[in-house]
Short mmCIF file of C-alpha atoms in Angstrom, two decimals:
data_model
loop_
_atom_site.label_atom_id
_atom_site.label_comp_id
_atom_site.label_asym_id
_atom_site.label_seq_id
_atom_site.Cartn_x
_atom_site.Cartn_y
_atom_site.Cartn_z
CA MET A 109 -0.42 -21.38 -79.51
CA SER A 110 0.43 -24.23 -81.74
CA SER A 111 -1.92 -25.91 -84.02
CA SER A 112 -1.44 -29.52 -84.86
CA VAL A 113 -2.60 -31.10 -88.03
CA GLN A 114 -4.05 -34.51 -87.49
CA PRO A 115 -4.08 -36.95 -90.34
CA ALA A 116 -7.46 -37.93 -91.66
CA PRO A 117 -8.63 -41.15 -90.09
CA GLN A 118 -8.03 -44.10 -92.36
CA THR A 119 -10.91 -46.43 -92.77
CA ALA A 120 -10.34 -50.13 -93.10
CA PRO A 121 -10.78 -51.45 -96.63
CA SER A 122 -14.08 -53.14 -97.33
CA PRO A 123 -14.18 -56.95 -97.20
CA ASP A 124 -14.90 -56.97 -100.94
CA LEU A 125 -11.77 -54.94 -101.62
CA VAL A 126 -9.65 -57.25 -99.46
CA LEU A 127 -11.08 -60.27 -101.28
CA PHE A 128 -10.37 -58.62 -104.64
CA ALA A 129 -6.79 -57.83 -103.56
CA ARG A 130 -6.25 -61.46 -102.57
CA GLY A 131 -7.48 -62.55 -105.99
CA VAL A 132 -5.25 -60.06 -107.83
CA ILE A 133 -2.19 -61.24 -105.89
CA ALA A 134 -3.10 -64.86 -106.71
CA LEU A 135 -3.51 -64.03 -110.41
CA LEU A 136 -0.17 -62.21 -110.52
CA THR A 137 1.53 -65.04 -108.62
CA SER A 138 0.38 -67.60 -111.18
CA TRP A 139 1.04 -65.46 -114.30
CA PRO A 140 4.01 -67.15 -116.05
CA VAL A 141 5.51 -63.93 -117.43
CA LEU A 142 5.75 -62.32 -114.01
CA ARG A 143 6.97 -65.56 -112.45
CA ILE A 144 9.84 -65.65 -114.94
CA ALA A 145 10.60 -61.96 -114.38
CA ILE A 146 10.82 -62.55 -110.63
CA ALA A 147 12.80 -65.80 -110.92
CA GLU A 148 15.31 -64.17 -113.28
CA ALA A 149 15.40 -60.97 -111.16
CA TRP A 150 14.57 -58.74 -114.14
CA GLY A 151 13.42 -56.13 -111.65
CA GLY A 152 16.59 -56.37 -109.61
CA PRO A 153 16.78 -57.67 -106.05
CA GLU A 154 13.36 -56.13 -105.31
CA SER A 155 11.54 -58.14 -107.99
CA LEU A 156 9.22 -59.87 -105.53
CA GLU A 157 8.25 -56.55 -103.93
CA LYS A 158 7.49 -55.20 -107.39
CA ARG A 159 4.82 -57.88 -107.82
CA THR A 160 3.16 -56.58 -104.65
CA PHE A 161 3.50 -53.03 -105.98
CA LEU A 162 1.78 -54.02 -109.24
CA ALA A 163 -1.03 -55.69 -107.29
CA SER A 164 -1.51 -52.56 -105.18
CA GLU A 165 -1.60 -50.35 -108.29
CA ILE A 166 -4.32 -52.53 -109.82
CA VAL A 167 -6.37 -52.67 -106.62
CA ASP A 168 -5.96 -48.91 -106.10
CA ALA A 169 -7.31 -48.22 -109.60
CA PHE A 170 -10.47 -50.17 -108.83
CA GLU A 171 -10.79 -48.71 -105.32
CA ASP A 172 -10.38 -45.17 -106.64
CA ALA A 173 -13.08 -45.74 -109.25
CA GLN A 174 -15.40 -47.15 -106.59
CA ARG A 175 -14.73 -44.26 -104.19
CA ARG A 176 -15.40 -41.65 -106.87
CA SER A 177 -18.51 -43.46 -108.11
CA ARG A 178 -16.99 -43.97 -111.53
CA THR A 179 -17.07 -47.05 -113.65
CA ALA A 180 -14.41 -49.60 -112.85
CA PRO A 181 -11.34 -49.75 -115.10
CA ASP A 182 -12.05 -51.73 -118.23
CA LEU A 183 -9.97 -54.43 -119.86
CA ASP A 184 -7.85 -51.95 -121.84
CA ASP A 185 -7.13 -49.79 -118.78
CA VAL A 186 -5.99 -52.78 -116.75
CA GLU A 187 -3.88 -54.17 -119.58
CA VAL A 188 -2.15 -50.81 -120.09
CA LEU A 189 -1.43 -50.65 -116.36
CA ILE A 190 0.10 -54.14 -116.46
CA LEU A 191 2.15 -53.43 -119.59
CA GLN A 192 3.47 -50.14 -118.20
CA ALA A 193 4.44 -51.70 -114.89
CA MET A 194 6.20 -54.61 -116.60
CA ALA A 195 8.08 -52.24 -118.91
CA GLU A 196 9.08 -49.80 -116.17
CA GLU A 197 9.73 -52.16 -113.28
CA PHE A 198 11.03 -55.28 -115.08
CA ASN A 199 12.28 -53.82 -118.38
CA CYS A 200 10.07 -56.36 -120.13
CA GLU A 201 7.92 -55.92 -123.23
CA ILE A 202 5.02 -58.38 -123.25
CA GLU A 203 4.22 -59.55 -126.78
CA ASP A 204 2.61 -62.92 -126.18
CA GLY A 205 -0.91 -61.61 -125.50
CA SER A 206 -0.97 -62.98 -121.97
CA SER A 207 -1.37 -59.49 -120.49
CA GLU A 208 -4.79 -59.22 -122.15
CA GLY A 209 -5.86 -62.55 -120.66
CA LEU A 210 -4.63 -61.47 -117.24
CA ALA A 211 -6.48 -58.16 -117.53
CA ARG A 212 -9.65 -60.02 -118.55
CA GLU A 213 -9.38 -62.25 -115.49
CA ILE A 214 -8.86 -59.26 -113.19
CA VAL A 215 -11.88 -57.39 -114.59
CA GLY A 216 -13.97 -60.57 -114.31
CA LEU A 217 -12.80 -61.06 -110.75
CA TRP A 218 -13.89 -57.51 -109.86
CA LYS A 219 -17.37 -58.18 -111.29
CA ASP A 220 -17.65 -61.48 -109.41
CA VAL A 221 -16.57 -59.91 -106.13
CA ARG A 222 -19.04 -57.04 -106.56
CA GLU A 223 -21.84 -59.53 -107.28
CA GLY A 224 -21.02 -61.64 -104.22
CA ARG A 225 -19.49 -64.59 -106.10
CA GLY A 226 -15.87 -63.81 -105.34
CA VAL A 227 -15.09 -66.07 -102.39
CA GLU A 228 -15.11 -69.33 -104.33
CA GLN A 229 -13.21 -67.83 -107.24
CA VAL A 230 -10.52 -66.29 -105.01
CA GLU A 231 -10.06 -69.57 -103.16
CA ARG A 232 -9.67 -71.35 -106.50
CA LEU A 233 -7.17 -68.72 -107.72
CA GLU A 234 -5.17 -69.00 -104.49
CA GLY A 235 -4.99 -72.77 -104.99
CA VAL A 236 -3.69 -72.27 -108.54
CA ALA A 237 -1.17 -69.71 -107.27
CA LEU A 238 0.02 -72.13 -104.59
CA GLN A 239 0.59 -74.82 -107.21
CA ALA A 240 2.35 -72.33 -109.48
CA SER A 241 4.63 -71.25 -106.64
CA ALA A 242 5.63 -74.85 -106.04
CA SER A 243 6.70 -75.42 -109.64
CA GLN A 244 9.75 -73.95 -111.31
CA VAL A 245 9.64 -71.68 -114.30
CA GLN A 246 11.91 -72.04 -117.30
CA SER A 247 12.62 -69.31 -119.77
CA THR A 248 14.23 -69.17 -123.16
CA ARG A 249 16.20 -66.20 -124.36
CA GLN A 250 16.22 -64.61 -127.78
CA GLY A 251 19.36 -64.82 -129.86
CA ASP A 252 22.07 -62.23 -129.28
CA ASP A 253 21.11 -60.32 -132.41
CA GLY A 254 17.75 -59.45 -130.81
CA SER A 255 15.78 -60.43 -133.89
CA ASP A 256 12.81 -62.73 -133.82
CA SER A 257 12.59 -65.59 -136.24
CA GLU A 258 9.41 -67.00 -137.69
CA ASP A 259 9.78 -70.04 -135.41
CA ASP A 260 9.59 -67.88 -132.28
CA GLU A 261 5.92 -67.15 -132.95
CA ASP A 262 5.10 -70.85 -133.00
CA GLU A 263 6.80 -71.39 -129.65
CA GLY A 264 4.29 -69.14 -127.90
CA SER A 265 1.46 -71.57 -128.71
CA GLU A 266 2.90 -74.25 -126.41
CA SER A 267 1.01 -74.69 -123.19
CA ASP A 268 2.48 -73.23 -120.03
CA ASP A 269 2.45 -76.64 -118.38
CA GLN A 270 4.61 -78.08 -121.13
CA MET A 271 7.10 -75.24 -120.82
CA GLU A 272 7.37 -75.75 -117.07
CA THR A 273 7.84 -79.51 -117.14
CA ASP A 274 10.33 -79.85 -120.01
CA GLU A 275 13.50 -81.42 -118.72
CA ALA A 276 17.07 -80.93 -119.82
CA PRO A 277 18.20 -83.25 -122.60
CA ALA A 278 20.17 -86.31 -121.60
CA LEU A 279 23.93 -85.96 -121.66
CA VAL A 280 25.73 -87.68 -124.51
CA PRO A 281 28.67 -89.82 -123.45
CA GLN A 282 32.00 -88.44 -124.55
CA LYS A 283 33.86 -90.34 -127.25
CA THR A 284 36.77 -92.30 -125.98
CA THR A 285 40.14 -91.22 -127.26
CA ARG A 286 43.13 -93.38 -128.01
CA GLU A 287 45.55 -93.95 -125.23
CA LEU A 288 48.44 -91.55 -125.23
CA GLU A 289 51.74 -93.05 -126.24
CA VAL A 290 54.75 -91.93 -124.28
CA ASP A 291 58.19 -92.59 -125.75
CA GLU A 292 61.26 -93.67 -123.76
CA ASP A 293 62.28 -90.03 -123.11
CA GLY A 294 58.89 -89.21 -121.52
CA PHE A 295 57.50 -87.29 -124.46
CA THR A 296 53.92 -87.82 -125.58
CA MET A 297 53.62 -88.95 -129.16
CA VAL A 298 51.21 -86.88 -131.24
CA ARG A 299 49.57 -88.76 -134.03
CA ARG A 300 47.76 -87.22 -136.89
CA GLY A 301 44.05 -88.08 -136.92
CA GLY A 302 42.71 -89.75 -140.00
CA ARG A 303 39.68 -88.51 -141.90
CA ARG A 304 36.46 -90.28 -141.23
#
């Protein structure tokens, strides 16, 4: 006699949970920090998959709380989850405060979905994510010494749109040099430059 163990039947996620997951993916897709991390492959060749992993971790935290009849994760819980995932998966320390804003939006999205107001918000977020996906992200790197200067703090106050649309400076035409003089034996004459 053999006994077989059958896996527990999996139930389909609720429509609210699916809607919430769509919103979380849209928020992560439009978050500039994660967009840069993916574009620069900070998480390696699997960077894009790591965004999906982060979204599933966030959704699972809310689903688990709902299943166990506990309160949903609060702003601090969600922010810690985001910060840990960014540090572990992308080797990135977030210091610009944007993780708190993202966590606030995720917690607000959960409340809206639970109260039946999520459809419009998720559609709006997906539109923003689509626009964000179409635009390129630019990043600036810290100096090689790894230290921050006082000016670095001021740079964070620039709007994301400005950072994304800045263009490369125009190229400066190269100064023309004197024509080389070749003597009768084929040697190039070297002349000493004067001071200016």
